[in-house]
Amino acid sequence: MLSTHAAGGRFRGGALPWRLRPRSCLASPPASSGGGKPEKERPLLVERYRDGVTKRYMSDGNSKLQIRLEKHESPVKGVEDENVDSLIPQAIRDFVLPAGFPGSVTVDYLEYMLLQFPTNVTGWICHVLVTSSLLKAVGVGSFTGTSAAASAAAIRWVSKDGIGAFGRLLIGGCFGTLFDDDPKKWRMYADFIGSAGSIFELATPLYPGYFLPLASLGNLAKAVARGFRDPSFRVIQNHFAQSGNLGEIAAKEEVWEVGAQLLGLSIGVFIMDTAGVKSSYLTLTSTWLSIRLLHLWLRYQSLSVLKFRTINLKRGRILVRSHVAQHTVPGYVVCNEEENILTWQRFLHPKISFGVPIERMLGGEESSDKVNRLLKLYKNEKYVLFVEQFGSKEPKFLVAFKEAATSMSVLRSLWQAHWLQKNQQNQDVVFSWLEDSILALEDGFTDFLEQMERAGWDQNQIILKVPKEPILMLEHLD
């Protein structure tokens, strides 16, 4: 986590309190007095990682940079300051508990989940037993005769479900932090993945000997899709509950969903009863493909009408780009219409990488001068931004975050990166370009926030996550 000492306030009156010059101006501080002896080795900053690794940047007194790796016994905690006294290993905590636990949930969360777990275990045991009975009822074995066939079929069926459930386990444990940021995208991708699962299931009549692996793959894909679908839709339901009526919203959603289910089952039975579908596998698959494509198109249309007031990375980019280019901030309705649901962040422009080690910003340079200049330039910010590929056709912006960084820090770095993209300069001194962007940020960001508020955006709902690592710790700056 990064602590900084703010030296001085904001720039006032348009005058530069200091101006970056070539390296000699911001070289390491002069050697201590005492007969011209070289300066002793001194620390500059530290990067800490959650696995306990510390990367320490040192100046040897001759403007030469040294980087030391250190390993600590106890893991370094992330921005969310986890409970050190917990007996739960860090890896398990990250997998099964929400980020920031226990501070991010209510006090009764863990006790409820510990009781809910055995409750669900007993429920699934009952499911296995009932499955065997259902299969016997449709003619697979019987209670009066041999039940081996029904038991074997039940085991295969339940095994298929178990393999599928493993996909939901992975999604919930490894990707739980994704859904608050961009529920539209993950809800759409859930349908894509579910469609892929249906393809495996459609292939089972062609290869009946491979029923279990094909059905298991199909169920796995569908379970992964459900792992993306359910959390995403809960975020969407919470968006609808403007009056705090989340329970009622969920209940009415059941009415809509069950109504659609009954109608869809009726139409599906009618289609299956037609002569062409019953007699031709090709007709069956063609019909499925046509209806599935219609389903995906309708899903995209339904997600496109959502109008979120929260600010994620996509909508944040749209807002800052508009303000930097036109000095206006679009309202949430216009912004949501402009937002591309399917686009990945890596394909957006300008290219920005968050959570980058300082070593990458140095680009192989071994001089401590550059580190000093970066720290001095960003002494009033909770992040450090530098440019990779400066002078090329499209620069890439690298951002590292300090200990006290917040979502607002991410938004400020986003604004600065878009200003740099718009005001590219054909010059060799990148620091002068960065300094101009800092001045523009100081002058323009307040107006940006004011326009956001007037446009109807909720500044308390800025969902821009600060990367968990590395975390910058400032150790020395003259």
Tab-separated table of C-alpha atoms in Angstrom:
chain	number	residue	atom	x	y	z
A	1	MET	CA	0.000	0.000	0.000
A	2	LEU	CA	1.364	3.303	-0.743
A	3	SER	CA	1.741	6.306	1.383
A	4	THR	CA	2.929	9.599	0.004
A	5	HIS	CA	3.831	12.944	1.518
A	6	ALA	CA	2.060	15.638	-0.408
A	7	ALA	CA	4.538	18.426	-0.918
A	8	GLY	CA	2.550	21.496	-1.768
A	9	GLY	CA	-0.981	22.002	-3.016
A	10	ARG	CA	-2.479	22.226	-6.466
A	11	PHE	CA	-0.972	24.456	-9.109
A	12	ARG	CA	-2.616	27.881	-9.081
A	13	GLY	CA	-2.826	30.708	-11.501
A	14	GLY	CA	-1.512	28.688	-14.430
A	15	ALA	CA	2.106	29.186	-13.359
A	16	LEU	CA	4.424	26.215	-13.051
A	17	PRO	CA	5.880	25.903	-9.566
A	18	TRP	CA	8.646	23.799	-11.099
A	19	ARG	CA	9.513	22.712	-14.581
A	20	LEU	CA	11.004	19.412	-15.607
A	21	ARG	CA	14.305	19.727	-17.373
A	22	PRO	CA	16.719	17.176	-18.737
A	23	ARG	CA	17.908	14.533	-16.292
A	24	SER	CA	20.575	16.685	-14.644
A	25	CYS	CA	17.864	18.883	-13.120
A	26	LEU	CA	16.161	16.009	-11.351
A	27	ALA	CA	19.096	13.783	-10.670
A	28	SER	CA	19.512	12.095	-7.337
A	29	PRO	CA	20.007	14.544	-4.485
A	30	PRO	CA	23.583	15.692	-4.045
A	31	ALA	CA	25.949	13.769	-1.863
A	32	SER	CA	25.943	14.637	1.791
A	33	SER	CA	28.493	17.173	2.887
A	34	GLY	CA	31.787	15.820	4.085
A	35	GLY	CA	34.684	16.212	1.708
A	36	GLY	CA	32.907	15.280	-1.524
A	37	LYS	CA	32.360	11.658	-0.576
A	38	PRO	CA	29.781	9.860	-2.717
A	39	GLU	CA	26.269	9.618	-1.341
A	40	LYS	CA	25.454	6.474	0.558
A	41	GLU	CA	22.986	3.950	-0.736
A	42	ARG	CA	19.429	5.109	-0.093
A	43	PRO	CA	15.955	3.630	-0.714
A	44	LEU	CA	13.587	5.094	-3.288
A	45	LEU	CA	10.428	3.014	-3.213
A	46	VAL	CA	9.142	-0.488	-2.590
A	47	GLU	CA	6.697	-2.655	-4.547
A	48	ARG	CA	4.879	-5.203	-2.461
A	49	TYR	CA	3.092	-8.275	-3.788
A	50	ARG	CA	0.406	-10.359	-2.143
A	51	ASP	CA	2.553	-13.506	-2.073
A	52	GLY	CA	5.030	-11.826	0.293
A	53	VAL	CA	7.571	-10.756	-2.337
A	54	THR	CA	8.974	-7.239	-1.999
A	55	LYS	CA	10.812	-5.459	-4.802
A	56	ARG	CA	12.994	-2.692	-3.364
A	57	TYR	CA	14.379	0.088	-5.590
A	58	MET	CA	17.626	1.591	-4.289
A	59	SER	CA	20.002	4.326	-5.420
A	60	ASP	CA	23.688	3.551	-4.910
A	61	GLY	CA	24.599	7.266	-4.644
A	62	ASN	CA	25.892	7.500	-8.225
A	63	SER	CA	22.478	7.683	-9.924
A	64	LYS	CA	22.629	3.953	-10.564
A	65	LEU	CA	19.510	1.977	-9.741
A	66	GLN	CA	19.591	-1.303	-7.841
A	67	ILE	CA	16.595	-3.610	-7.521
A	68	ARG	CA	16.424	-6.169	-4.729
A	69	LEU	CA	13.898	-8.945	-4.302
A	70	GLU	CA	12.967	-9.943	-0.768
A	71	LYS	CA	10.675	-12.695	0.464
A	72	HIS	CA	8.732	-12.350	3.699
A	73	GLU	CA	7.272	-15.210	5.676
A	74	SER	CA	3.778	-13.782	5.978
A	75	PRO	CA	1.897	-12.870	2.778
A	76	VAL	CA	1.484	-9.205	2.088
A	77	LYS	CA	-2.081	-8.130	2.415
A	78	GLY	CA	-3.794	-6.363	-0.420
A	79	VAL	CA	-5.573	-3.050	-0.480
A	80	GLU	CA	-8.487	-4.552	1.425
A	81	ASP	CA	-6.496	-5.255	4.660
A	82	GLU	CA	-7.513	-8.808	5.499
A	83	ASN	CA	-7.759	-10.267	8.966
A	84	VAL	CA	-4.284	-11.480	9.938
A	85	ASP	CA	-5.580	-13.534	12.833
A	86	SER	CA	-7.679	-15.763	10.595
A	87	LEU	CA	-6.768	-19.431	10.555
A	88	ILE	CA	-7.987	-19.831	6.980
A	89	PRO	CA	-5.081	-20.035	4.482
A	90	GLN	CA	-4.804	-17.094	2.117
A	91	ALA	CA	-5.474	-19.126	-1.045
A	92	ILE	CA	-8.675	-20.577	0.404
A	93	ARG	CA	-9.801	-17.156	1.661
A	94	ASP	CA	-9.400	-15.694	-1.821
A	95	PHE	CA	-11.297	-18.619	-3.357
A	96	VAL	CA	-14.317	-18.892	-1.054
A	97	LEU	CA	-14.707	-15.475	0.601
A	98	PRO	CA	-15.525	-12.071	-0.922
A	99	ALA	CA	-12.702	-9.605	-1.485
A	100	GLY	CA	-12.177	-7.477	1.586
A	101	PHE	CA	-13.658	-10.038	4.002
A	102	PRO	CA	-14.678	-9.460	6.758
A	103	GLY	CA	-15.020	-5.716	6.232
A	104	SER	CA	-16.910	-6.057	2.933
A	105	VAL	CA	-19.800	-8.141	4.339
A	106	THR	CA	-22.105	-8.165	7.355
A	107	VAL	CA	-21.087	-9.844	10.589
A	108	ASP	CA	-23.479	-12.770	10.075
A	109	TYR	CA	-22.130	-13.715	6.621
A	110	LEU	CA	-19.614	-16.402	7.599
A	111	GLU	CA	-21.873	-18.112	10.152
A	112	TYR	CA	-24.681	-18.275	7.585
A	113	MET	CA	-22.425	-19.748	4.889
A	114	LEU	CA	-20.976	-22.361	7.280
A	115	LEU	CA	-24.513	-23.581	8.025
A	116	GLN	CA	-25.633	-23.257	4.411
A	117	PHE	CA	-22.875	-25.585	3.183
A	118	PRO	CA	-24.029	-28.797	4.992
A	119	THR	CA	-27.614	-27.843	4.161
A	120	ASN	CA	-26.793	-27.934	0.455
A	121	VAL	CA	-24.796	-31.167	0.865
A	122	THR	CA	-27.832	-32.996	2.290
A	123	GLY	CA	-30.003	-31.538	-0.473
A	124	TRP	CA	-27.775	-32.976	-3.195
A	125	ILE	CA	-27.666	-36.380	-1.487
A	126	CYS	CA	-31.439	-36.433	-1.735
A	127	HIS	CA	-31.170	-35.400	-5.399
A	128	VAL	CA	-29.020	-38.454	-6.173
A	129	LEU	CA	-31.511	-40.810	-4.524
A	130	VAL	CA	-34.484	-39.227	-6.274
A	131	THR	CA	-32.716	-39.433	-9.650
A	132	SER	CA	-32.436	-43.198	-9.270
A	133	SER	CA	-36.157	-43.431	-8.506
A	134	LEU	CA	-37.068	-41.305	-11.520
A	135	LEU	CA	-35.030	-43.493	-13.848
A	136	LYS	CA	-36.703	-46.610	-12.460
A	137	ALA	CA	-40.083	-44.994	-13.035
A	138	VAL	CA	-39.388	-44.568	-16.748
A	139	GLY	CA	-38.322	-48.179	-17.159
A	140	VAL	CA	-34.608	-48.237	-16.324
A	141	GLY	CA	-34.622	-51.105	-13.783
A	142	SER	CA	-37.356	-51.569	-11.178
A	143	PHE	CA	-37.875	-51.985	-7.468
A	144	THR	CA	-39.341	-55.468	-7.964
A	145	GLY	CA	-36.551	-56.740	-10.203
A	146	THR	CA	-32.890	-55.885	-10.574
A	147	SER	CA	-32.042	-52.287	-9.739
A	148	ALA	CA	-28.479	-52.424	-11.040
A	149	ALA	CA	-29.394	-50.732	-14.328
A	150	ALA	CA	-31.161	-47.867	-12.605
A	151	SER	CA	-28.321	-47.391	-10.128
A	152	ALA	CA	-25.708	-47.410	-12.898
A	153	ALA	CA	-27.735	-44.944	-14.969
A	154	ALA	CA	-28.232	-42.711	-11.934
A	155	ILE	CA	-24.478	-42.731	-11.213
A	156	ARG	CA	-23.699	-41.780	-14.804
A	157	TRP	CA	-26.314	-39.050	-14.758
A	158	VAL	CA	-25.159	-37.627	-11.457
A	159	SER	CA	-21.511	-37.846	-12.574
A	160	LYS	CA	-22.429	-35.702	-15.553
A	161	ASP	CA	-24.007	-33.157	-13.217
A	162	GLY	CA	-20.997	-33.277	-10.897
A	163	ILE	CA	-18.540	-32.506	-13.686
A	164	GLY	CA	-20.730	-29.609	-14.714
A	165	ALA	CA	-20.944	-28.292	-11.167
A	166	PHE	CA	-17.148	-28.158	-11.076
A	167	GLY	CA	-17.327	-25.392	-13.686
A	168	ARG	CA	-19.540	-23.257	-11.453
A	169	LEU	CA	-17.108	-23.833	-8.590
A	170	LEU	CA	-14.208	-22.464	-10.622
A	171	ILE	CA	-16.131	-19.458	-11.901
A	172	GLY	CA	-17.356	-18.455	-8.466
A	173	GLY	CA	-13.967	-18.932	-6.827
A	174	CYS	CA	-11.705	-17.404	-9.452
A	175	PHE	CA	-13.807	-14.755	-11.181
A	176	GLY	CA	-16.077	-13.422	-8.457
A	177	THR	CA	-14.802	-9.856	-8.757
A	178	LEU	CA	-15.749	-9.494	-12.442
A	179	PHE	CA	-19.492	-9.168	-12.308
A	180	ASP	CA	-20.020	-5.872	-10.478
A	181	ASP	CA	-17.906	-4.097	-13.076
A	182	ASP	CA	-19.521	-5.272	-16.319
A	183	PRO	CA	-22.637	-7.442	-15.826
A	184	LYS	CA	-23.864	-6.774	-19.378
A	185	LYS	CA	-20.815	-8.355	-20.968
A	186	TRP	CA	-20.706	-11.420	-18.717
A	187	ARG	CA	-24.440	-12.037	-19.083
A	188	MET	CA	-23.993	-12.038	-22.849
A	189	TYR	CA	-20.958	-14.308	-22.724
A	190	ALA	CA	-22.919	-16.689	-20.500
A	191	ASP	CA	-25.289	-17.307	-23.412
A	192	PHE	CA	-22.401	-17.856	-25.816
A	193	ILE	CA	-20.870	-20.457	-23.503
A	194	GLY	CA	-24.256	-22.099	-22.915
A	195	SER	CA	-24.736	-22.379	-26.676
A	196	ALA	CA	-21.423	-24.201	-26.953
A	197	GLY	CA	-22.589	-26.631	-24.258
A	198	SER	CA	-25.754	-27.390	-26.212
A	199	ILE	CA	-23.648	-28.368	-29.216
A	200	PHE	CA	-21.977	-31.135	-27.198
A	201	GLU	CA	-25.371	-32.399	-26.073
A	202	LEU	CA	-26.723	-32.328	-29.633
A	203	ALA	CA	-23.811	-34.551	-30.682
A	204	THR	CA	-24.737	-37.378	-28.254
A	205	PRO	CA	-27.109	-39.166	-30.715
A	206	LEU	CA	-24.288	-39.318	-33.256
A	207	TYR	CA	-21.891	-40.900	-30.771
A	208	PRO	CA	-24.003	-42.759	-28.196
A	209	GLY	CA	-20.955	-44.663	-26.968
A	210	TYR	CA	-19.462	-41.343	-25.809
A	211	PHE	CA	-22.595	-40.174	-24.063
A	212	LEU	CA	-20.936	-39.550	-20.705
A	213	PRO	CA	-17.967	-37.455	-21.936
A	214	LEU	CA	-20.094	-35.481	-24.410
A	215	ALA	CA	-22.907	-34.895	-21.951
A	216	SER	CA	-20.384	-33.999	-19.251
A	217	LEU	CA	-18.675	-31.456	-21.492
A	218	GLY	CA	-22.047	-29.997	-22.374
A	219	ASN	CA	-23.040	-29.824	-18.748
A	220	LEU	CA	-19.669	-28.330	-17.820
A	221	ALA	CA	-20.099	-25.557	-20.390
A	222	LYS	CA	-23.652	-24.895	-19.237
A	223	ALA	CA	-22.539	-24.806	-15.605
A	224	VAL	CA	-19.799	-22.307	-16.482
A	225	ALA	CA	-22.441	-20.281	-18.296
A	226	ARG	CA	-24.644	-20.394	-15.223
A	227	GLY	CA	-21.678	-19.317	-13.107
A	228	PHE	CA	-21.445	-16.198	-15.282
A	229	ARG	CA	-25.197	-15.743	-15.653
A	230	ASP	CA	-26.470	-15.794	-12.086
A	231	PRO	CA	-24.077	-13.239	-10.490
A	232	SER	CA	-24.444	-10.941	-13.490
A	233	PHE	CA	-28.201	-11.035	-13.327
A	234	ARG	CA	-28.193	-10.361	-9.599
A	235	VAL	CA	-26.280	-7.161	-10.302
A	236	ILE	CA	-28.881	-6.288	-12.924
A	237	GLN	CA	-31.702	-7.026	-10.468
A	238	ASN	CA	-30.053	-4.759	-7.920
A	239	HIS	CA	-29.960	-2.042	-10.594
A	240	PHE	CA	-33.724	-2.387	-11.046
A	241	ALA	CA	-34.444	-2.170	-7.300
A	242	GLN	CA	-34.442	1.603	-7.149
A	243	SER	CA	-36.694	1.631	-4.067
A	244	GLY	CA	-34.736	-1.031	-2.202
A	245	ASN	CA	-37.344	-3.626	-3.267
A	246	LEU	CA	-34.857	-6.267	-4.404
A	247	GLY	CA	-36.944	-9.156	-3.053
A	248	GLU	CA	-40.007	-8.052	-4.995
A	249	ILE	CA	-37.972	-7.531	-8.158
A	250	ALA	CA	-36.592	-11.082	-7.847
A	251	ALA	CA	-40.072	-12.507	-7.199
A	252	LYS	CA	-41.588	-10.785	-10.230
A	253	GLU	CA	-38.647	-11.956	-12.314
A	254	GLU	CA	-39.716	-15.506	-11.396
A	255	VAL	CA	-43.174	-14.748	-12.793
A	256	TRP	CA	-41.719	-13.577	-16.103
A	257	GLU	CA	-39.220	-16.439	-16.267
A	258	VAL	CA	-41.682	-19.225	-15.419
A	259	GLY	CA	-44.212	-17.796	-17.853
A	260	ALA	CA	-41.578	-17.835	-20.590
A	261	GLN	CA	-40.551	-21.350	-19.562
A	262	LEU	CA	-44.087	-22.735	-19.868
A	263	LEU	CA	-44.624	-21.075	-23.234
A	264	GLY	CA	-41.219	-22.195	-24.514
A	265	LEU	CA	-41.796	-25.797	-23.396
A	266	SER	CA	-45.161	-25.838	-25.136
A	267	ILE	CA	-43.720	-24.532	-28.396
A	268	GLY	CA	-40.776	-26.922	-28.092
A	269	VAL	CA	-43.077	-29.931	-27.647
A	270	PHE	CA	-45.108	-28.800	-30.652
A	271	ILE	CA	-41.951	-28.504	-32.787
A	272	MET	CA	-40.663	-31.892	-31.626
A	273	ASP	CA	-43.994	-33.470	-32.600
A	274	THR	CA	-43.722	-32.353	-36.223
A	275	ALA	CA	-42.849	-35.047	-38.721
A	276	GLY	CA	-39.714	-33.393	-40.114
A	277	VAL	CA	-38.041	-32.855	-36.748
A	278	LYS	CA	-38.937	-36.356	-35.475
A	279	SER	CA	-37.550	-38.117	-38.520
A	280	SER	CA	-34.506	-36.003	-39.442
A	281	TYR	CA	-31.551	-35.205	-37.229
A	282	LEU	CA	-30.432	-32.534	-39.722
A	283	THR	CA	-33.808	-30.802	-39.480
A	284	LEU	CA	-33.577	-30.933	-35.694
A	285	THR	CA	-30.121	-29.310	-35.595
A	286	SER	CA	-31.057	-26.681	-38.214
A	287	THR	CA	-34.137	-25.740	-36.218
A	288	TRP	CA	-32.089	-25.512	-33.030
A	289	LEU	CA	-29.455	-23.329	-34.706
A	290	SER	CA	-32.052	-20.912	-36.076
A	291	ILE	CA	-33.823	-20.528	-32.763
A	292	ARG	CA	-30.521	-20.236	-30.874
A	293	LEU	CA	-29.321	-17.417	-33.107
A	294	LEU	CA	-32.641	-15.635	-32.529
A	295	HIS	CA	-32.165	-16.193	-28.804
A	296	LEU	CA	-28.685	-14.623	-28.833
A	297	TRP	CA	-29.896	-11.628	-30.837
A	298	LEU	CA	-32.777	-11.050	-28.426
A	299	ARG	CA	-30.426	-11.358	-25.450
A	300	TYR	CA	-28.138	-8.688	-26.913
A	301	GLN	CA	-31.086	-6.382	-27.520
A	302	SER	CA	-32.372	-6.824	-23.971
A	303	LEU	CA	-28.972	-6.015	-22.463
A	304	SER	CA	-28.554	-2.999	-24.730
A	305	VAL	CA	-31.562	-1.248	-23.193
A	306	LEU	CA	-30.055	-1.286	-19.672
A	307	LYS	CA	-29.135	2.191	-18.426
A	308	PHE	CA	-26.633	1.964	-15.575
A	309	ARG	CA	-25.677	5.073	-13.597
A	310	THR	CA	-22.581	3.355	-12.235
A	311	ILE	CA	-19.212	4.074	-13.844
A	312	ASN	CA	-17.173	1.089	-14.967
A	313	LEU	CA	-14.066	1.156	-17.126
A	314	LYS	CA	-15.933	1.210	-20.442
A	315	ARG	CA	-18.305	3.974	-19.452
A	316	GLY	CA	-15.476	5.822	-17.717
A	317	ARG	CA	-13.528	5.849	-20.973
A	318	ILE	CA	-16.518	7.260	-22.845
A	319	LEU	CA	-16.967	10.019	-20.274
A	320	VAL	CA	-13.339	11.146	-20.103
A	321	ARG	CA	-12.909	10.942	-23.878
A	322	SER	CA	-15.896	13.220	-24.363
A	323	HIS	CA	-14.685	15.676	-21.720
A	324	VAL	CA	-11.120	15.797	-23.014
A	325	ALA	CA	-12.219	16.223	-26.626
A	326	GLN	CA	-15.347	18.358	-26.297
A	327	HIS	CA	-15.371	19.573	-22.657
A	328	THR	CA	-18.760	17.923	-22.157
A	329	VAL	CA	-19.903	14.815	-20.297
A	330	PRO	CA	-22.717	12.729	-21.823
A	331	GLY	CA	-25.664	11.632	-19.704
A	332	TYR	CA	-26.014	8.052	-18.563
A	333	VAL	CA	-28.642	7.262	-21.225
A	334	VAL	CA	-26.429	8.337	-24.119
A	335	CYS	CA	-23.346	6.736	-22.592
A	336	ASN	CA	-25.037	3.358	-22.113
A	337	GLU	CA	-26.222	3.419	-25.707
A	338	GLU	CA	-22.676	4.079	-26.879
A	339	GLU	CA	-21.178	1.358	-24.693
A	340	ASN	CA	-20.182	-1.774	-26.634
A	341	ILE	CA	-21.275	-4.793	-24.595
A	342	LEU	CA	-18.935	-7.350	-26.167
A	343	THR	CA	-15.700	-5.345	-26.379
A	344	TRP	CA	-12.745	-6.451	-24.237
A	345	GLN	CA	-10.707	-3.785	-22.455
A	346	ARG	CA	-7.523	-4.754	-24.268
A	347	PHE	CA	-9.048	-3.677	-27.581
A	348	LEU	CA	-10.076	-0.211	-26.391
A	349	HIS	CA	-8.071	2.919	-27.179
A	350	PRO	CA	-5.918	4.372	-25.845
A	351	LYS	CA	-4.210	1.236	-24.603
A	352	ILE	CA	-3.797	1.361	-20.819
A	353	SER	CA	-2.242	-1.273	-18.551
A	354	PHE	CA	-3.087	-0.999	-14.848
A	355	GLY	CA	-1.001	-2.496	-12.057
A	356	VAL	CA	2.341	-2.320	-13.861
A	357	PRO	CA	5.656	-2.707	-11.964
A	358	ILE	CA	7.911	0.335	-11.931
A	359	GLU	CA	10.650	-1.799	-13.456
A	360	ARG	CA	8.638	-2.052	-16.675
A	361	MET	CA	8.289	1.716	-16.809
A	362	LEU	CA	12.060	2.073	-16.629
A	363	GLY	CA	12.429	0.194	-19.905
A	364	GLY	CA	15.742	-1.366	-18.970
A	365	GLU	CA	17.319	1.845	-17.681
A	366	GLU	CA	19.467	1.413	-14.579
A	367	SER	CA	19.466	5.051	-13.505
A	368	SER	CA	17.714	6.132	-10.313
A	369	ASP	CA	17.149	9.576	-11.843
A	370	LYS	CA	14.104	8.361	-13.739
A	371	VAL	CA	12.539	6.929	-10.585
A	372	ASN	CA	13.161	10.206	-8.748
A	373	ARG	CA	11.587	12.192	-11.566
A	374	LEU	CA	8.508	9.972	-11.651
A	375	LEU	CA	8.042	10.191	-7.894
A	376	LYS	CA	8.422	13.953	-7.893
A	377	LEU	CA	6.081	14.350	-10.867
A	378	TYR	CA	3.329	12.316	-9.199
A	379	LYS	CA	3.932	13.385	-5.603
A	380	ASN	CA	0.348	14.702	-5.336
A	381	GLU	CA	-1.266	11.727	-7.057
A	382	LYS	CA	-2.005	8.230	-5.786
A	383	TYR	CA	-0.688	6.620	-8.925
A	384	VAL	CA	2.234	6.810	-11.332
A	385	LEU	CA	1.628	6.881	-15.081
A	386	PHE	CA	4.297	6.532	-17.737
A	387	VAL	CA	4.332	5.998	-21.488
A	388	GLU	CA	5.555	2.905	-23.262
A	389	GLN	CA	6.297	3.097	-26.984
A	390	PHE	CA	6.585	6.893	-26.800
A	391	GLY	CA	7.087	8.302	-30.289
A	392	SER	CA	5.434	5.327	-31.966
A	393	LYS	CA	2.147	5.479	-33.820
A	394	GLU	CA	0.110	4.569	-30.754
A	395	PRO	CA	1.649	4.928	-27.290
A	396	LYS	CA	0.704	2.568	-24.482
A	397	PHE	CA	0.165	3.971	-21.018
A	398	LEU	CA	1.411	2.136	-17.934
A	399	VAL	CA	-0.115	2.835	-14.521
A	400	ALA	CA	1.123	1.769	-11.066
A	401	PHE	CA	-0.886	2.496	-7.931
A	402	LYS	CA	0.144	3.663	-4.498
A	403	GLU	CA	-1.102	2.386	-1.179
A	404	ALA	CA	-3.983	4.815	-0.722
A	405	ALA	CA	-5.254	4.542	-4.305
A	406	THR	CA	-9.033	4.402	-4.813
A	407	SER	CA	-11.478	4.185	-7.689
A	408	MET	CA	-11.143	7.950	-8.075
A	409	SER	CA	-7.397	7.463	-8.590
A	410	VAL	CA	-8.134	5.069	-11.444
A	411	LEU	CA	-10.529	7.618	-12.968
A	412	ARG	CA	-7.889	10.361	-12.730
A	413	SER	CA	-5.307	8.172	-14.458
A	414	LEU	CA	-7.890	7.403	-17.137
A	415	TRP	CA	-8.481	11.118	-17.727
A	416	GLN	CA	-4.740	11.790	-17.951
A	417	ALA	CA	-4.190	8.933	-20.423
A	418	HIS	CA	-6.925	10.231	-22.729
A	419	TRP	CA	-5.488	13.763	-22.536
A	420	LEU	CA	-2.064	12.397	-23.491
A	421	GLN	CA	-3.598	10.452	-26.368
A	422	LYS	CA	-5.322	13.559	-27.703
A	423	ASN	CA	-2.331	15.868	-27.205
A	424	GLN	CA	0.507	13.739	-28.529
A	425	GLN	CA	3.696	15.701	-28.983
A	426	ASN	CA	6.543	15.079	-31.368
A	427	GLN	CA	9.341	15.563	-28.900
A	428	ASP	CA	12.038	13.482	-27.293
A	429	VAL	CA	11.454	14.605	-23.706
A	430	VAL	CA	8.519	12.542	-22.469
A	431	PHE	CA	8.586	14.102	-18.994
A	432	SER	CA	7.632	17.514	-20.330
A	433	TRP	CA	4.637	15.933	-22.035
A	434	LEU	CA	3.656	14.173	-18.802
A	435	GLU	CA	4.038	17.370	-16.813
A	436	ASP	CA	1.690	19.198	-19.172
A	437	SER	CA	-0.850	16.421	-18.710
A	438	ILE	CA	-0.625	16.722	-14.911
A	439	LEU	CA	-1.318	20.448	-15.170
A	440	ALA	CA	-4.269	19.755	-17.466
A	441	LEU	CA	-5.539	17.160	-14.984
A	442	GLU	CA	-5.351	19.638	-12.104
A	443	ASP	CA	-7.229	22.243	-14.115
A	444	GLY	CA	-9.816	20.024	-15.836
A	445	PHE	CA	-10.724	17.154	-13.532
A	446	THR	CA	-12.798	19.268	-11.138
A	447	ASP	CA	-14.896	20.487	-14.061
A	448	PHE	CA	-15.209	16.874	-15.222
A	449	LEU	CA	-16.657	15.796	-11.864
A	450	GLU	CA	-19.064	18.733	-11.792
A	451	GLN	CA	-20.338	17.914	-15.271
A	452	MET	CA	-20.711	14.260	-14.283
A	453	GLU	CA	-22.967	15.242	-11.414
A	454	ARG	CA	-25.069	17.519	-13.616
A	455	ALA	CA	-25.397	14.715	-16.180
A	456	GLY	CA	-26.941	12.400	-13.582
A	457	TRP	CA	-24.027	10.088	-12.795
A	458	ASP	CA	-23.673	8.602	-9.317
A	459	GLN	CA	-20.159	9.483	-8.124
A	460	ASN	CA	-20.589	7.099	-5.197
A	461	GLN	CA	-20.845	4.225	-7.667
A	462	ILE	CA	-17.494	4.427	-9.446
A	463	ILE	CA	-16.625	0.750	-9.981
A	464	LEU	CA	-13.012	1.061	-11.087
A	465	LYS	CA	-11.003	-1.569	-9.245
A	466	VAL	CA	-7.473	-0.837	-8.082
A	467	PRO	CA	-5.227	-3.836	-8.899
A	468	LYS	CA	-4.275	-5.863	-5.832
A	469	GLU	CA	-0.607	-5.845	-6.775
A	470	PRO	CA	1.953	-4.465	-7.001
A	471	ILE	CA	1.480	-1.819	-4.306
A	472	LEU	CA	3.931	1.081	-4.259
A	473	MET	CA	5.488	2.208	-1.010
A	474	LEU	CA	7.338	5.519	-1.170
A	475	GLU	CA	10.466	5.411	0.948
A	476	HIS	CA	12.505	8.469	-0.035
A	477	LEU	CA	11.979	11.683	-1.940
A	478	ASP	CA	13.791	14.958	-1.495
